[in-house]
mmCIF file of C-alpha atoms in Angstrom:
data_model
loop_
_atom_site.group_PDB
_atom_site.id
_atom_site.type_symbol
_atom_site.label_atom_id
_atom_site.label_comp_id
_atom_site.label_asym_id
_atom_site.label_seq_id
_atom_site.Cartn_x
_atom_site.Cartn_y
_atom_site.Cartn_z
ATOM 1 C CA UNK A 1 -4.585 -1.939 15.013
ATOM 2 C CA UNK A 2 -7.136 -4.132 15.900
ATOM 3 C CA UNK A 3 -5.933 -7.937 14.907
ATOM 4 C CA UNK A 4 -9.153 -9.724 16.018
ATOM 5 C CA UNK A 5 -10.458 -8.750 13.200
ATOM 6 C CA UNK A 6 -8.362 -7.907 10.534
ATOM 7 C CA UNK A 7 -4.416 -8.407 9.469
ATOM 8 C CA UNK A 8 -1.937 -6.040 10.342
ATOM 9 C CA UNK A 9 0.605 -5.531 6.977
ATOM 10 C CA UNK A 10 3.788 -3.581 6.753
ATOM 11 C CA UNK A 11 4.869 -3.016 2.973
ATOM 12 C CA UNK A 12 7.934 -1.572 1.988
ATOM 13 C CA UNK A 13 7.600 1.092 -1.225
ATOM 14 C CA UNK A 14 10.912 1.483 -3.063
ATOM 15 C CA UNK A 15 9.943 2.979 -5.827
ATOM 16 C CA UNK A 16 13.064 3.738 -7.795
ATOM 17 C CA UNK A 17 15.912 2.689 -6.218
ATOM 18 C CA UNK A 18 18.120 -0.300 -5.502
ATOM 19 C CA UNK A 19 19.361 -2.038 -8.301
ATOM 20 C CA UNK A 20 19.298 -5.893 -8.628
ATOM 21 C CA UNK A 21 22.303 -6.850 -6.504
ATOM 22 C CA UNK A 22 21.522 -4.020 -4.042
ATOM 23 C CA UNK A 23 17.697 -5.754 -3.855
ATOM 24 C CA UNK A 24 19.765 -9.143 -2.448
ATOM 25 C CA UNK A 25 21.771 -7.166 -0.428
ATOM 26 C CA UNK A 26 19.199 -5.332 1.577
ATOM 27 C CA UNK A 27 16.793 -8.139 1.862
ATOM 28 C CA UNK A 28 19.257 -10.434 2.751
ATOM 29 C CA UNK A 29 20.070 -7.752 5.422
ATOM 30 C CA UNK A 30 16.367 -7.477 6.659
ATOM 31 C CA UNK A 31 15.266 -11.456 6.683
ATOM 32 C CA UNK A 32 16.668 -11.651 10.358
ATOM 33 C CA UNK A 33 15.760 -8.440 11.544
ATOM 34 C CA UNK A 34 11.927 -9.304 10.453
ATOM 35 C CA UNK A 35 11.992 -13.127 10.924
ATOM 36 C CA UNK A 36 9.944 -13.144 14.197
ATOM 37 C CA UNK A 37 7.242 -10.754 13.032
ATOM 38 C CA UNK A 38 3.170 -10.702 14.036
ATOM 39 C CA UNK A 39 2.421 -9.153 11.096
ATOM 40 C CA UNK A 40 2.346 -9.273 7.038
ATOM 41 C CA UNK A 41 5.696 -8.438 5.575
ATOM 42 C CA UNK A 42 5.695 -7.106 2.262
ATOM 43 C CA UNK A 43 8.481 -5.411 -0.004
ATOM 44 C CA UNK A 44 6.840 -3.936 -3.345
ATOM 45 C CA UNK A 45 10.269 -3.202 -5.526
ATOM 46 C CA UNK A 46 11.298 -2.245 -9.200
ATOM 47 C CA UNK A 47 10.051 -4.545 -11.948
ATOM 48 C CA UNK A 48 13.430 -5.135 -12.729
ATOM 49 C CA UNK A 49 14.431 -6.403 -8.791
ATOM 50 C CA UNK A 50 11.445 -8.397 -8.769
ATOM 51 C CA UNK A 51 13.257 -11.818 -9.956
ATOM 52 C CA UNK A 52 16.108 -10.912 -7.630
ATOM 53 C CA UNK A 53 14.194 -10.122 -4.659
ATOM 54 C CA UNK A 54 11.914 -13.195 -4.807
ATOM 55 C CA UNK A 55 15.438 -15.196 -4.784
ATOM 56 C CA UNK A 56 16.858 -13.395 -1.828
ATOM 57 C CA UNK A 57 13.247 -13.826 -0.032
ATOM 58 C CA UNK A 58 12.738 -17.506 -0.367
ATOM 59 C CA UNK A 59 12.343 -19.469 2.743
ATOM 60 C CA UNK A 60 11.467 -16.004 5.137
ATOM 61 C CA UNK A 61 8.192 -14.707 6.026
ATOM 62 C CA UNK A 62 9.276 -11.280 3.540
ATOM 63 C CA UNK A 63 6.293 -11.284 0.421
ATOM 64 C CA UNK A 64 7.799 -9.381 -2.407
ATOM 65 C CA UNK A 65 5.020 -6.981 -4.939
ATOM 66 C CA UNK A 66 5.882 -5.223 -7.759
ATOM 67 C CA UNK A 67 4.684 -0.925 -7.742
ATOM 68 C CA UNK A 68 2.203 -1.022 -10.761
ATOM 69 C CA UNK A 69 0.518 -3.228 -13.062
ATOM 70 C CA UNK A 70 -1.104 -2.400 -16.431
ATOM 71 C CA UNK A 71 -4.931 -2.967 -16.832
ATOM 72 C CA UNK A 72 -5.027 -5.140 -19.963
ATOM 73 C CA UNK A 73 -3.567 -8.615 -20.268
ATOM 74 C CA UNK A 74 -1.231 -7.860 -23.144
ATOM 75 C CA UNK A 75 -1.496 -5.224 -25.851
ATOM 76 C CA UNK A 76 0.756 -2.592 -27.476
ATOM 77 C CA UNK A 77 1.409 -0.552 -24.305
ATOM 78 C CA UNK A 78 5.167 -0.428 -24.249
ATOM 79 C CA UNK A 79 7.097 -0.242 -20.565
ATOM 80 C CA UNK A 80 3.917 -1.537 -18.895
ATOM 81 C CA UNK A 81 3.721 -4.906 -17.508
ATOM 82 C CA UNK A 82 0.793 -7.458 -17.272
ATOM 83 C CA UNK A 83 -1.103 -8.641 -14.140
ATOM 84 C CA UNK A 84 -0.606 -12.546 -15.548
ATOM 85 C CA UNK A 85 3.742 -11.339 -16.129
ATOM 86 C CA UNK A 86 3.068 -10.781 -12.505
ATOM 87 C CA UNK A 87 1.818 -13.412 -11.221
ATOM 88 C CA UNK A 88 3.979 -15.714 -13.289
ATOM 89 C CA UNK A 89 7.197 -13.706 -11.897
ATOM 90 C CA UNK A 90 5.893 -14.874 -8.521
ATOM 91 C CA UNK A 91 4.534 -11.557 -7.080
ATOM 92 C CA UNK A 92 2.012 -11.586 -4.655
ATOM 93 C CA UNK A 93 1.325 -7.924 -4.143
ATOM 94 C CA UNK A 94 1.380 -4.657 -6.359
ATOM 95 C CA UNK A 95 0.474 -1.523 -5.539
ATOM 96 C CA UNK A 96 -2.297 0.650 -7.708
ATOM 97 C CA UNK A 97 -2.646 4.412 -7.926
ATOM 98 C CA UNK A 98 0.026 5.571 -5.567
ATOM 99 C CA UNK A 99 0.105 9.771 -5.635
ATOM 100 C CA UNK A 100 2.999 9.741 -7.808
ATOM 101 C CA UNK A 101 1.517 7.467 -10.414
ATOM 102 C CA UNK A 102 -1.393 9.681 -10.249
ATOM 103 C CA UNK A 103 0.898 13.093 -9.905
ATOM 104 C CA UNK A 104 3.551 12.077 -12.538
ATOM 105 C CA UNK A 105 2.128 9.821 -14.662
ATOM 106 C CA UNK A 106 -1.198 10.690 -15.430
ATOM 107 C CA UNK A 107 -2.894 7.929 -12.967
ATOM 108 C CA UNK A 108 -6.709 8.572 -12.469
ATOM 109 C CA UNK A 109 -9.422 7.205 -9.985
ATOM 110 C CA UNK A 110 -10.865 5.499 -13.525
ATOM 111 C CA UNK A 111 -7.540 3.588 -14.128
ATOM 112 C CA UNK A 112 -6.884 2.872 -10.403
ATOM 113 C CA UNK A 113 -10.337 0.956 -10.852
ATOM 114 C CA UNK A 114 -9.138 -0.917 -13.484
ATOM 115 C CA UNK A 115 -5.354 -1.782 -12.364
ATOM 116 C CA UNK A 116 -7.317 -3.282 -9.199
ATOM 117 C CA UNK A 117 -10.056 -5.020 -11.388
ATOM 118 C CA UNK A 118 -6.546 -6.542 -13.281
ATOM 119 C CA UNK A 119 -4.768 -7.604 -10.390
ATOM 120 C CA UNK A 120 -7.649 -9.490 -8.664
ATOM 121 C CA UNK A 121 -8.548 -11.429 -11.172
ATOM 122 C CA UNK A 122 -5.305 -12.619 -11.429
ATOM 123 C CA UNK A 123 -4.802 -13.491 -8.442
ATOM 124 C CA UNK A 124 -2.732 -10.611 -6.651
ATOM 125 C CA UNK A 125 -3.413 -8.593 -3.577
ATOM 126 C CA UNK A 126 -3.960 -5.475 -4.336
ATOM 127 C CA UNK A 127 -2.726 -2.245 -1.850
ATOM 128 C CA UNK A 128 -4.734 0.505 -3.411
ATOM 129 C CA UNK A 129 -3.616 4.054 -2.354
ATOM 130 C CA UNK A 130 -5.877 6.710 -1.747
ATOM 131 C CA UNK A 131 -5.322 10.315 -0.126
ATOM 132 C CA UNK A 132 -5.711 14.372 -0.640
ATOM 133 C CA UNK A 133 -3.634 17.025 -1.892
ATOM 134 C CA UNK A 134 -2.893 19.661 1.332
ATOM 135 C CA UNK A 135 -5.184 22.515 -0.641
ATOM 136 C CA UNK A 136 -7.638 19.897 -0.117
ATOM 137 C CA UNK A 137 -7.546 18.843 3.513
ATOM 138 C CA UNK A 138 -7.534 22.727 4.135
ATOM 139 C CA UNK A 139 -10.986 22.868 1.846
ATOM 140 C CA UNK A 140 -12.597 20.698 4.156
ATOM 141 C CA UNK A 141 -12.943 17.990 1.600
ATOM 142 C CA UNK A 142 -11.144 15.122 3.195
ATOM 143 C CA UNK A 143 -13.419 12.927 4.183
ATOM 144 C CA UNK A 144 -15.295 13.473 0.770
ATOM 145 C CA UNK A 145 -12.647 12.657 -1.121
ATOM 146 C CA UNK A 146 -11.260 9.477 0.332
ATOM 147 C CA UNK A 147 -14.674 8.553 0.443
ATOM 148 C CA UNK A 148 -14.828 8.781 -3.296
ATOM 149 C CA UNK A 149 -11.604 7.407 -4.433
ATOM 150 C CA UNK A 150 -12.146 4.219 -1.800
ATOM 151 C CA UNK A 151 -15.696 3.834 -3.493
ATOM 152 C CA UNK A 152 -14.099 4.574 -7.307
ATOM 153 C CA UNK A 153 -11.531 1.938 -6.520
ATOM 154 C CA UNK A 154 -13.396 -0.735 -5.501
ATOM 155 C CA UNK A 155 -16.214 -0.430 -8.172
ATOM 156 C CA UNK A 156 -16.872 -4.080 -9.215
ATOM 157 C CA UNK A 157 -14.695 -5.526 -6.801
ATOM 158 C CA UNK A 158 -16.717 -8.200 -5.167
ATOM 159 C CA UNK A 159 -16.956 -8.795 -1.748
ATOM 160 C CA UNK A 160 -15.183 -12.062 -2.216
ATOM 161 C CA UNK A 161 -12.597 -10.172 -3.995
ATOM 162 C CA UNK A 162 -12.324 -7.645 -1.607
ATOM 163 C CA UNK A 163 -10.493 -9.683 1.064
ATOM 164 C CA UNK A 164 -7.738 -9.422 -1.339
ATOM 165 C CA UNK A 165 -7.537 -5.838 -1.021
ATOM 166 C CA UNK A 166 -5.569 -3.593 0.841
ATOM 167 C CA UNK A 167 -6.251 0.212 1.240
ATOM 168 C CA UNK A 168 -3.349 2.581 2.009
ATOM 169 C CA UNK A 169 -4.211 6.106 3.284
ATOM 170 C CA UNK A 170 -1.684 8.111 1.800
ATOM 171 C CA UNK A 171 -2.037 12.037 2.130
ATOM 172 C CA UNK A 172 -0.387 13.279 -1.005
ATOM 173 C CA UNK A 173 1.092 16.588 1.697
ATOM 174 C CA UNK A 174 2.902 13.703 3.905
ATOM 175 C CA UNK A 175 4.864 12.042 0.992
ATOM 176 C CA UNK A 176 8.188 12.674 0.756
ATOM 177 C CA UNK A 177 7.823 15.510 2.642
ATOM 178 C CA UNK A 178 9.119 15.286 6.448
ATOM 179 C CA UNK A 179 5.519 15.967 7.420
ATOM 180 C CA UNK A 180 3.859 13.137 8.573
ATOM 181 C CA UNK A 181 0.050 13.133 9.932
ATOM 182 C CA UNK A 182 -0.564 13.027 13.809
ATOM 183 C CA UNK A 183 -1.835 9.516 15.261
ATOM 184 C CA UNK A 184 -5.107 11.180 15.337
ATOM 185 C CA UNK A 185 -5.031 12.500 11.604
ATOM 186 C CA UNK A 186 -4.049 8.953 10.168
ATOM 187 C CA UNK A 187 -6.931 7.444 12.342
ATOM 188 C CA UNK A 188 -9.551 10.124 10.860
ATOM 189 C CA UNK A 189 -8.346 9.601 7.676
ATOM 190 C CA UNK A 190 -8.032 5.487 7.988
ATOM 191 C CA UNK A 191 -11.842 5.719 9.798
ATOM 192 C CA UNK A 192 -13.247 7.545 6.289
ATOM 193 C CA UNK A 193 -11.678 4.589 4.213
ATOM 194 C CA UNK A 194 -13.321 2.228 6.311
ATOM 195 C CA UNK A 195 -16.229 4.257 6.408
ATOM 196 C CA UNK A 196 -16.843 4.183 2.804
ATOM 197 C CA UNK A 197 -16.240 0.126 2.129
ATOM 198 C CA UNK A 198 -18.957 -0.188 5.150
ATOM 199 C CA UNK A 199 -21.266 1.982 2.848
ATOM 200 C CA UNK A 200 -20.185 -0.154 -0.261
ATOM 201 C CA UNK A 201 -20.293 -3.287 1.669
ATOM 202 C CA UNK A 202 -21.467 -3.396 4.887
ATOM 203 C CA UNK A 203 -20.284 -2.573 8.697
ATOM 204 C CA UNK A 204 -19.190 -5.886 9.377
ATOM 205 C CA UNK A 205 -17.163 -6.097 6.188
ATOM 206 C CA UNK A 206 -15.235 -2.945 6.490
ATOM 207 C CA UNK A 207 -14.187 -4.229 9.585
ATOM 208 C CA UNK A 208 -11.977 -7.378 8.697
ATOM 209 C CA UNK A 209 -10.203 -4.473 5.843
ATOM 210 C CA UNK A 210 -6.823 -4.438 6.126
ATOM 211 C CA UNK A 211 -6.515 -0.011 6.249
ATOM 212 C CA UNK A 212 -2.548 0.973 5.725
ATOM 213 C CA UNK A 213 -1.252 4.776 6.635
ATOM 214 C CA UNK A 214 1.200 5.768 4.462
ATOM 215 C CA UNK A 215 3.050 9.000 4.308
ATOM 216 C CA UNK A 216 6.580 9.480 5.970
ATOM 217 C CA UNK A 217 5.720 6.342 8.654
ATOM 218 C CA UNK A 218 9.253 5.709 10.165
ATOM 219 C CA UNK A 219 10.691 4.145 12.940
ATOM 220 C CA UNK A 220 10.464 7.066 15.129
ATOM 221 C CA UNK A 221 6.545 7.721 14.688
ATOM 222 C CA UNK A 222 5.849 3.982 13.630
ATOM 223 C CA UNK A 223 4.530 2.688 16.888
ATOM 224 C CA UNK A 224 2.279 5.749 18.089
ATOM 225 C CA UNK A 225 0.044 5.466 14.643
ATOM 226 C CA UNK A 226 -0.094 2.206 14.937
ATOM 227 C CA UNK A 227 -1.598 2.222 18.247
ATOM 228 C CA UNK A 228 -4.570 3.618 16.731
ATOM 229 C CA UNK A 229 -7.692 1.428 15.936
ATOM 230 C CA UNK A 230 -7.816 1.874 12.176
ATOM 231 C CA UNK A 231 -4.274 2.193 10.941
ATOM 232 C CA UNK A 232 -3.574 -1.920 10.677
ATOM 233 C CA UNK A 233 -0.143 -0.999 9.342
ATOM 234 C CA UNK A 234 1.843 1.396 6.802
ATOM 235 C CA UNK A 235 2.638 1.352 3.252
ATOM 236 C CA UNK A 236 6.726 2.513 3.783
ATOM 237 C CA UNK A 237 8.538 4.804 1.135
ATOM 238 C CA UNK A 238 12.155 5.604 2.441
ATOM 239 C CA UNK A 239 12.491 3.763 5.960
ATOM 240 C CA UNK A 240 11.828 0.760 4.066
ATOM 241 C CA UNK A 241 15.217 1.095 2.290
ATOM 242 C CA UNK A 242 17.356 0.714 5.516
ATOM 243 C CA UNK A 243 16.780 -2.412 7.165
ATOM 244 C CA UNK A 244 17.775 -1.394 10.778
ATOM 245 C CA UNK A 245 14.351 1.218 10.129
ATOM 246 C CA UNK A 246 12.253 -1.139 8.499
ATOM 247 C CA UNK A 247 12.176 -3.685 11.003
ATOM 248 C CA UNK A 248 11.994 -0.946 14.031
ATOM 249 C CA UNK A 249 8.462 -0.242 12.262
ATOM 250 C CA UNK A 250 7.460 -4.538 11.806
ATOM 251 C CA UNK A 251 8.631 -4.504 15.423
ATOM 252 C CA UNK A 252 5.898 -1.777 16.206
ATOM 253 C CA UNK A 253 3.372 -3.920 14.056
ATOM 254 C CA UNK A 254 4.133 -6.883 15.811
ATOM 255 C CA UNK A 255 2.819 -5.526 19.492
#
């Protein structure tokens, strides 16, 4: 982490789980656990927890994002939801083009673009996740390809814009798995994302970038890969459905 420069932000990742009440349960769980935090606390849940969980948030320091937003305002595109239904629900973060979106659901580096495009000019943060398949690290093309889907992501963004974005390193062979990358793999990997917005943008830009690692973070490994100098938090998938885990990890964020 390096919080001269930058903001260090732990988001939670539900995906598909918890139900409504169970939302209000757990966050009414965590708001205590996190209250004293030195960092960004952010729980991206279900669409349909996202009324629920702003409730059970209100008055703490926990910022509640919805998973996925469609790229046009409003259209025949049934299931999806709207940047502006977003923003009017009172979300302040979603997250665009996580590996399973892309994996299951036919997500590409084109639409990532223009989910990000969406939510900034509606006024969301964006957490924009980026990362290679294993047969890929082992191909040597790592760097290349983070480099390409940072730079794909962010075409059009403006640099004003861009201080709404988030970038989450997520290698696709460390979610869900177990397998989680060493401190010094999540720092290589962060270093290429920040790499590429300093060729998109500039050095000194790239530098106040808020870089998540994602991929089986937990409250075991939490504080070692955050002790390195590019990883300025984690995008959480399953720790951040236990609150005892969850704030074990904002506790690591907050040193």
């Amino acid at each position: 982490m390096n919080k001269a420069t930058r903001k260090t932000v732990i988001a939670g990742n539900w995906k598909m789980n918890k139900t409504p009440s169970e939302a209000k349960a757990l966050i009414t769980e965590m708001k205590p656990l996190v209250a004293d935090a030195d960092c960004d606390v952010v729980l991206c849940v279900p669409f349909i927890d996202i009324a629920a969980a702003i409730e059970a948030a209100e008055g703490s320091n926990i910022k509640i994002g919805a998973e996925n937003v469609h790229f046009k305002a409003s259209g025949a595109y049934t299931g999806e939801i709207s940047a502006d239904m977003l923003k009017e629900a009172g979300v302040e973060y979603v997250v665009i083009g996580h590996s399973e979106r892309r994996q299951y659901f036919g997500e590409t580096d084109q639409t990532v673009n223009l989910r990000t495009l969406a939510a900034l000019n509606a006024g969301l943060k964006a957490i924009v996740c980026v990362g290679e398949t294993l047969e890929q690290r082992e191909l040597g093309y790592t760097e290349t390809l983070l480099k390409y889907q940072t730079k794909m992501a962010l075409t059009n963004v403006t640099k004003e814009q861009l201080a709404n974005v988030i970038i989450a390193y997520e290698p696709v062979w460390a979610i869900g798995t177990g397998v989680t990358a060493t401190d010094d793999q999540a720092d290589e990997g962060n270093g290429y994302v920040r790499a590429a917005v300093a060729e998109a943008y500039g050095a000194d830009v790239a530098e106040t970038v808020t870089v998540q690692y994602g991929g089986s973070m937990n409250a075991k490994n939490a504080e070692g890969l955050l002790s390195k100098v590019n990883v300025d938090g984690g995008l959480i998938g399953g720790a951040s459905l236990k609150a005892e885990d969850f704030s074990i990890i904002v506790k690591a964020a907050s040193k």
